[in-house]
Coordinates of C-alpha atoms in Angstrom, one line a residue:
M13 CA -4.8 79.1 -39.6
P14 CA -5.8 75.5 -38.8
V15 CA -5.0 74.3 -35.3
T16 CA -2.1 71.9 -35.4
L17 CA -0.9 69.0 -33.2
K18 CA 2.0 71.3 -32.0
D19 CA -0.5 73.9 -30.8
V20 CA -2.4 71.3 -28.7
A21 CA 0.9 70.0 -27.3
Q22 CA 1.9 73.6 -26.2
R23 CA -1.5 74.3 -24.7
A24 CA -1.6 71.0 -22.8
G25 CA 2.1 71.2 -21.7
V26 CA 2.9 67.8 -23.2
S27 CA 5.0 66.5 -26.1
R28 CA 3.7 66.2 -29.6
S29 CA 4.1 62.4 -29.4
A30 CA 1.8 62.4 -26.4
V31 CA -0.9 64.2 -28.4
S32 CA -0.3 61.7 -31.2
R33 CA -0.7 58.7 -28.9
T34 CA -3.9 60.2 -27.4
Y35 CA -5.5 60.0 -30.9
T36 CA -4.0 56.7 -31.9
Q37 CA -6.2 53.7 -31.2
G38 CA -4.5 51.2 -28.9
A39 CA -1.5 53.5 -28.0
S40 CA -0.4 53.8 -24.4
V41 CA -1.1 57.2 -22.7
S42 CA -1.8 58.0 -19.1
P43 CA -5.2 59.1 -18.0
L44 CA -3.8 62.5 -16.8
T45 CA -2.1 63.1 -20.1
R46 CA -5.2 62.1 -22.1
A47 CA -7.3 64.5 -20.0
K48 CA -4.8 67.4 -20.6
V49 CA -4.7 66.8 -24.3
E50 CA -8.5 66.5 -24.7
K51 CA -9.1 69.6 -22.7
A52 CA -6.5 71.6 -24.8
A53 CA -8.0 70.2 -28.0
A54 CA -11.5 71.2 -27.0
E55 CA -10.4 74.8 -26.1
L56 CA -8.5 75.2 -29.5
G57 CA -11.1 73.4 -31.6
Y58 CA -8.6 70.8 -32.7
A59 CA -9.6 67.5 -34.5
P60 CA -7.0 64.9 -35.6
S61 CA -6.4 64.7 -39.4
A62 CA -7.8 61.6 -41.0
L63 CA -5.2 61.9 -43.8
A64 CA -2.3 62.2 -41.3
S65 CA -3.7 59.1 -39.5
A66 CA -3.9 57.2 -42.7
L67 CA -0.3 58.0 -43.6
A68 CA 0.9 56.9 -40.1
T69 CA -1.1 53.7 -39.9
G70 CA -1.4 52.7 -43.5
R71 CA -5.2 52.5 -43.2
T72 CA -7.6 55.1 -44.6
K73 CA -10.7 53.7 -42.8
L74 CA -12.5 54.1 -46.1
I75 CA -14.9 51.4 -47.1
G76 CA -16.1 51.3 -50.7
L77 CA -19.9 50.8 -50.7
V78 CA -20.9 49.6 -54.1
S79 CA -24.4 49.3 -55.5
S80 CA -26.2 49.2 -58.9
N81 CA -29.8 50.1 -58.2
F82 CA -30.4 53.7 -57.2
H83 CA -33.9 53.7 -58.6
N84 CA -35.3 51.4 -55.9
P85 CA -36.4 53.2 -52.7
L86 CA -35.4 50.1 -50.7
F87 CA -31.8 51.2 -51.1
L88 CA -32.4 54.4 -49.2
E89 CA -32.8 52.2 -46.2
V90 CA -29.9 50.1 -47.2
F91 CA -27.5 53.1 -47.6
D92 CA -28.8 54.7 -44.4
R93 CA -28.1 51.6 -42.3
F94 CA -24.8 50.9 -44.0
T95 CA -23.4 54.4 -43.6
R96 CA -24.6 54.8 -40.0
G97 CA -23.2 51.3 -39.1
L98 CA -19.8 52.0 -40.7
Q99 CA -19.6 55.5 -39.1
E100 CA -20.4 54.1 -35.7
R101 CA -17.3 51.9 -36.0
G102 CA -15.1 54.8 -37.0
L103 CA -15.1 54.0 -40.7
R104 CA -16.0 56.2 -43.6
P105 CA -18.2 55.0 -46.5
L106 CA -17.3 55.8 -50.1
L107 CA -20.4 55.4 -52.2
V108 CA -20.0 54.0 -55.7
N109 CA -22.8 53.9 -58.3
L110 CA -22.5 51.0 -60.7
S111 CA -25.9 51.4 -62.4
G112 CA -25.6 49.8 -65.9
E113 CA -22.0 48.7 -65.2
T114 CA -21.0 45.3 -66.6
D115 CA -17.2 45.4 -66.2
P116 CA -15.7 45.5 -62.7
D117 CA -12.2 46.6 -63.7
A118 CA -12.9 50.3 -63.8
S119 CA -14.5 50.1 -60.3
V120 CA -11.5 48.2 -59.0
R121 CA -9.1 50.8 -60.3
M122 CA -11.1 53.7 -58.8
L123 CA -11.3 52.2 -55.4
R124 CA -7.7 51.3 -55.3
Q125 CA -6.9 54.9 -56.2
Y126 CA -8.8 55.9 -53.1
S127 CA -6.8 53.3 -51.1
V128 CA -10.0 51.9 -49.5
D129 CA -9.4 49.4 -46.7
G130 CA -12.3 47.2 -48.0
V131 CA -15.3 46.9 -50.2
I132 CA -18.9 46.0 -49.6
I133 CA -21.0 45.2 -52.7
A134 CA -24.7 45.9 -51.8
S135 CA -26.5 44.5 -54.7
S136 CA -28.7 41.5 -55.7
T137 CA -28.2 42.1 -59.4
L138 CA -24.4 42.3 -59.7
P139 CA -22.8 38.9 -60.4
A140 CA -20.4 37.1 -58.1
S141 CA -17.6 38.0 -60.6
F142 CA -17.7 41.6 -59.3
A143 CA -16.8 40.6 -55.8
L144 CA -14.2 38.2 -57.0
A145 CA -12.5 41.0 -59.1
F146 CA -12.0 43.0 -55.9
K147 CA -10.7 40.0 -54.0
E148 CA -8.2 39.2 -56.8
A149 CA -7.1 42.8 -56.6
G150 CA -6.1 42.3 -53.0
L151 CA -9.1 44.1 -51.5
P152 CA -11.1 42.6 -48.6
V153 CA -14.7 42.3 -49.9
V154 CA -18.2 41.2 -48.8
H155 CA -21.1 40.7 -51.2
S156 CA -24.3 41.8 -49.4
F157 CA -27.6 40.5 -50.9
G158 CA -25.5 38.3 -53.1
R159 CA -26.3 34.8 -54.4
W160 CA -25.9 32.2 -51.7
T161 CA -23.6 29.2 -52.4
S162 CA -22.3 26.5 -50.1
A163 CA -18.7 27.1 -51.4
P164 CA -18.4 30.9 -51.9
A165 CA -15.3 32.5 -53.5
T166 CA -15.9 35.6 -51.4
H167 CA -17.9 36.5 -48.4
V168 CA -21.6 36.5 -49.1
V169 CA -24.4 37.7 -46.8
G170 CA -28.1 37.5 -47.8
I171 CA -31.2 35.3 -48.1
D172 CA -32.2 32.1 -49.8
N173 CA -34.0 33.5 -52.9
V174 CA -35.0 30.1 -54.0
E175 CA -36.8 29.5 -50.7
C176 CA -38.5 32.9 -51.0
G177 CA -39.9 31.8 -54.4
R178 CA -41.2 28.6 -52.8
M179 CA -42.7 30.7 -49.9
A180 CA -44.6 32.9 -52.4
A181 CA -45.9 29.9 -54.3
R182 CA -47.1 28.1 -51.2
T183 CA -48.8 31.3 -50.0
L184 CA -50.7 31.7 -53.3
L185 CA -51.7 28.0 -53.4
D186 CA -52.9 28.1 -49.8
K187 CA -55.2 31.0 -50.6
G188 CA -56.7 29.1 -53.5
Y189 CA -55.0 30.7 -56.5
R190 CA -54.3 28.3 -59.3
R191 CA -53.6 30.5 -62.4
V192 CA -50.6 32.5 -61.2
A193 CA -47.7 34.4 -62.7
F194 CA -44.2 35.6 -61.8
L195 CA -43.2 39.2 -62.6
G196 CA -39.5 39.4 -61.9
G197 CA -36.8 42.0 -62.2
P198 CA -34.1 41.8 -64.9
S199 CA -33.9 38.3 -66.3
D200 CA -30.1 38.2 -65.9
A201 CA -30.2 39.1 -62.2
T202 CA -29.4 36.1 -60.0
S203 CA -32.0 37.2 -57.5
T204 CA -34.7 37.1 -60.3
Q205 CA -33.4 33.7 -61.5
D206 CA -33.5 32.1 -58.0
R207 CA -36.9 33.5 -57.0
L208 CA -38.4 32.2 -60.2
A209 CA -36.8 28.8 -59.8
G210 CA -38.3 28.3 -56.3
F211 CA -41.7 29.6 -57.4
R212 CA -41.8 27.5 -60.6
D213 CA -40.7 24.3 -58.9
T214 CA -43.3 24.5 -56.2
L215 CA -46.1 25.3 -58.7
H216 CA -45.1 22.6 -61.1
A217 CA -45.6 20.1 -58.2
A218 CA -49.1 21.4 -57.4
P219 CA -52.0 19.6 -59.1
G220 CA -54.1 21.9 -61.3
A221 CA -51.7 24.9 -61.0
E222 CA -50.7 27.0 -64.0
M223 CA -48.0 29.7 -64.2
S224 CA -46.4 32.1 -66.5
A225 CA -43.3 34.3 -66.1
S226 CA -42.3 37.7 -67.4
F227 CA -39.5 40.2 -66.5
A228 CA -39.3 43.9 -66.0
A229 CA -36.3 45.9 -67.2
A230 CA -35.3 46.9 -63.7
Y231 CA -36.2 46.7 -60.0
S232 CA -38.2 49.9 -60.2
F233 CA -41.8 51.3 -60.0
D234 CA -41.8 52.4 -63.6
A235 CA -40.4 49.1 -64.8
G236 CA -43.1 47.1 -62.8
R237 CA -45.8 49.4 -64.1
A238 CA -44.6 49.1 -67.7
E239 CA -44.4 45.3 -67.7
M240 CA -47.8 44.9 -66.1
T241 CA -49.3 47.3 -68.7
R242 CA -47.7 45.3 -71.5
L243 CA -49.2 42.0 -70.0
L244 CA -52.7 43.5 -69.7
R245 CA -52.7 44.6 -73.3
A246 CA -51.8 41.1 -74.4
A247 CA -54.2 39.0 -72.3
A248 CA -56.4 38.9 -69.3
P249 CA -54.5 39.0 -66.0
A250 CA -53.5 36.0 -63.9
Q251 CA -55.4 35.4 -60.7
A252 CA -52.3 36.5 -58.7
Y253 CA -48.8 37.7 -59.3
F254 CA -45.6 37.1 -57.3
C255 CA -43.5 40.2 -58.1
G256 CA -39.9 39.7 -57.3
D257 CA -39.6 43.0 -55.4
D258 CA -41.9 45.4 -53.5
V259 CA -41.3 48.3 -55.8
L260 CA -42.2 46.1 -58.8
S261 CA -45.3 45.1 -57.0
I262 CA -46.4 48.7 -56.4
G263 CA -45.8 49.5 -60.0
A264 CA -47.8 46.5 -61.1
I265 CA -50.7 47.4 -58.7
S266 CA -50.8 50.9 -60.2
A267 CA -51.1 49.5 -63.7
L268 CA -53.9 47.0 -62.6
Q269 CA -55.9 49.8 -60.9
D270 CA -55.6 52.1 -63.9
T271 CA -56.9 49.3 -66.1
G272 CA -60.0 48.8 -63.9
F273 CA -58.9 45.8 -61.8
D274 CA -59.3 45.8 -58.1
V275 CA -56.5 44.4 -55.8
P276 CA -57.2 41.9 -54.3
S277 CA -60.8 41.3 -55.4
D278 CA -59.9 40.7 -59.0
V279 CA -56.1 40.1 -58.9
G280 CA -53.8 39.3 -56.0
V281 CA -50.2 40.5 -55.6
I282 CA -47.4 39.5 -53.3
G283 CA -44.0 41.1 -53.1
L284 CA -40.6 40.7 -51.5
N285 CA -38.5 42.8 -49.2
D286 CA -41.0 44.5 -46.9
M287 CA -39.7 48.0 -47.6
E288 CA -41.2 50.8 -45.5
I289 CA -43.7 52.0 -48.2
A290 CA -45.2 48.5 -48.5
G291 CA -46.7 49.0 -45.0
W292 CA -48.3 52.3 -45.9
D293 CA -52.1 52.1 -45.4
N294 CA -52.9 53.0 -48.9
I295 CA -50.7 50.2 -50.3
A296 CA -50.8 47.5 -47.5
L297 CA -48.8 45.1 -49.6
T298 CA -48.6 41.4 -48.6
T299 CA -44.9 40.6 -48.9
I300 CA -42.0 38.5 -47.8
H301 CA -39.8 40.3 -45.2
Q302 CA -36.1 40.4 -45.9
P303 CA -34.1 41.0 -42.7
I304 CA -32.1 43.9 -44.0
E305 CA -30.8 45.1 -40.7
A306 CA -29.3 41.7 -39.8
I307 CA -27.7 41.4 -43.3
I308 CA -26.1 44.8 -43.0
E309 CA -24.8 44.2 -39.5
A310 CA -23.3 40.8 -40.5
S311 CA -21.7 42.4 -43.6
I312 CA -20.0 45.1 -41.6
D313 CA -18.8 42.5 -39.0
L314 CA -17.4 40.4 -41.9
I315 CA -15.6 43.3 -43.6
L316 CA -14.0 44.4 -40.3
S317 CA -12.8 40.9 -39.5
T318 CA -11.5 40.4 -43.0
I319 CA -9.5 43.6 -42.9
D320 CA -7.9 42.4 -39.7
T321 CA -7.4 38.8 -41.0
P322 CA -7.1 39.0 -44.8
D323 CA -6.5 35.3 -45.3
R324 CA -9.7 34.1 -43.5
L325 CA -11.8 31.6 -45.5
P326 CA -14.8 33.0 -47.5
E327 CA -18.0 32.6 -45.5
A328 CA -21.7 32.5 -46.6
R329 CA -24.2 33.8 -44.1
L330 CA -27.9 33.2 -44.8
F331 CA -30.8 34.8 -43.0
P332 CA -34.4 33.5 -43.0
C333 CA -37.3 35.4 -44.4
R334 CA -41.0 35.5 -43.3
L335 CA -44.4 36.3 -44.7
V336 CA -46.0 39.6 -43.8
E337 CA -49.7 39.5 -44.6
R338 CA -51.5 42.7 -45.4
R339 CA -54.3 43.4 -47.9
T340 CA -53.2 42.6 -51.5
L341 CA -54.1 38.9 -51.4
R342 CA -57.6 37.5 -50.7
A343 CA -58.3 36.1 -47.3

């Protein structure tokens, strides 16, 4: 039979309410009583029930962690950091896969059924309307990697994707490339749209520069390889490509190499994110570093503070990116 709170109280020689207070955050209990309870619990192998605690406090400590791109290896790091960060704060992540989802209503219903205390949307492709739907349902919500705006309807934490596009364009121009191309993710993703906007505006202002744009079906290796293969069948490659994501870049490089082009001697490639695989010696991708750890830390801080203060005003937190030079652009 499972060990109960009553069993611990009898072993410790204290009341059941004393045991309950010992495991209730912020409750008053003497050091002597706490020591007795913890000793008895250890001897009996007792652990407090999360369900019972939720019934008593009205909080489940469940945080819905919502994403829509499980094909991108970057999100292994994102999920790892999010789950560890939440667990270190005594919270429990509930992972929700929204790949291919366009209507937030079903997700809102599901997370309300689980009585989550809050929701973190970890996606650069889901629109702001997803986060707003959770807010309108009365759930504290933070949109991580979302589209920055000076007047957000919900909390947003991420990067300036327009500036990242500008940074990529300046880097290619500084290295002498003039006939360049943008190979983005899905055309309806806000991250793709913003990265293209910054890239295009900077190149249009540069004398003698030419650019084209195309879009992959997803932020994935296969999609990047497929789109680059299609481009190479239609025409000669550009001098250099800004791929709107590292995994797209690696797929594009694979297609270029299979077609007989050398990177960077024949074609240059720059990515975005600085995922772990980008630094592997056989890839050595020049890319723009996105501060994922800082974004996740800020997202967790915001969801916790919003749970405690539900009526706080929406906030947009923006983190700067930086260029990481490796070996996929010419010197």
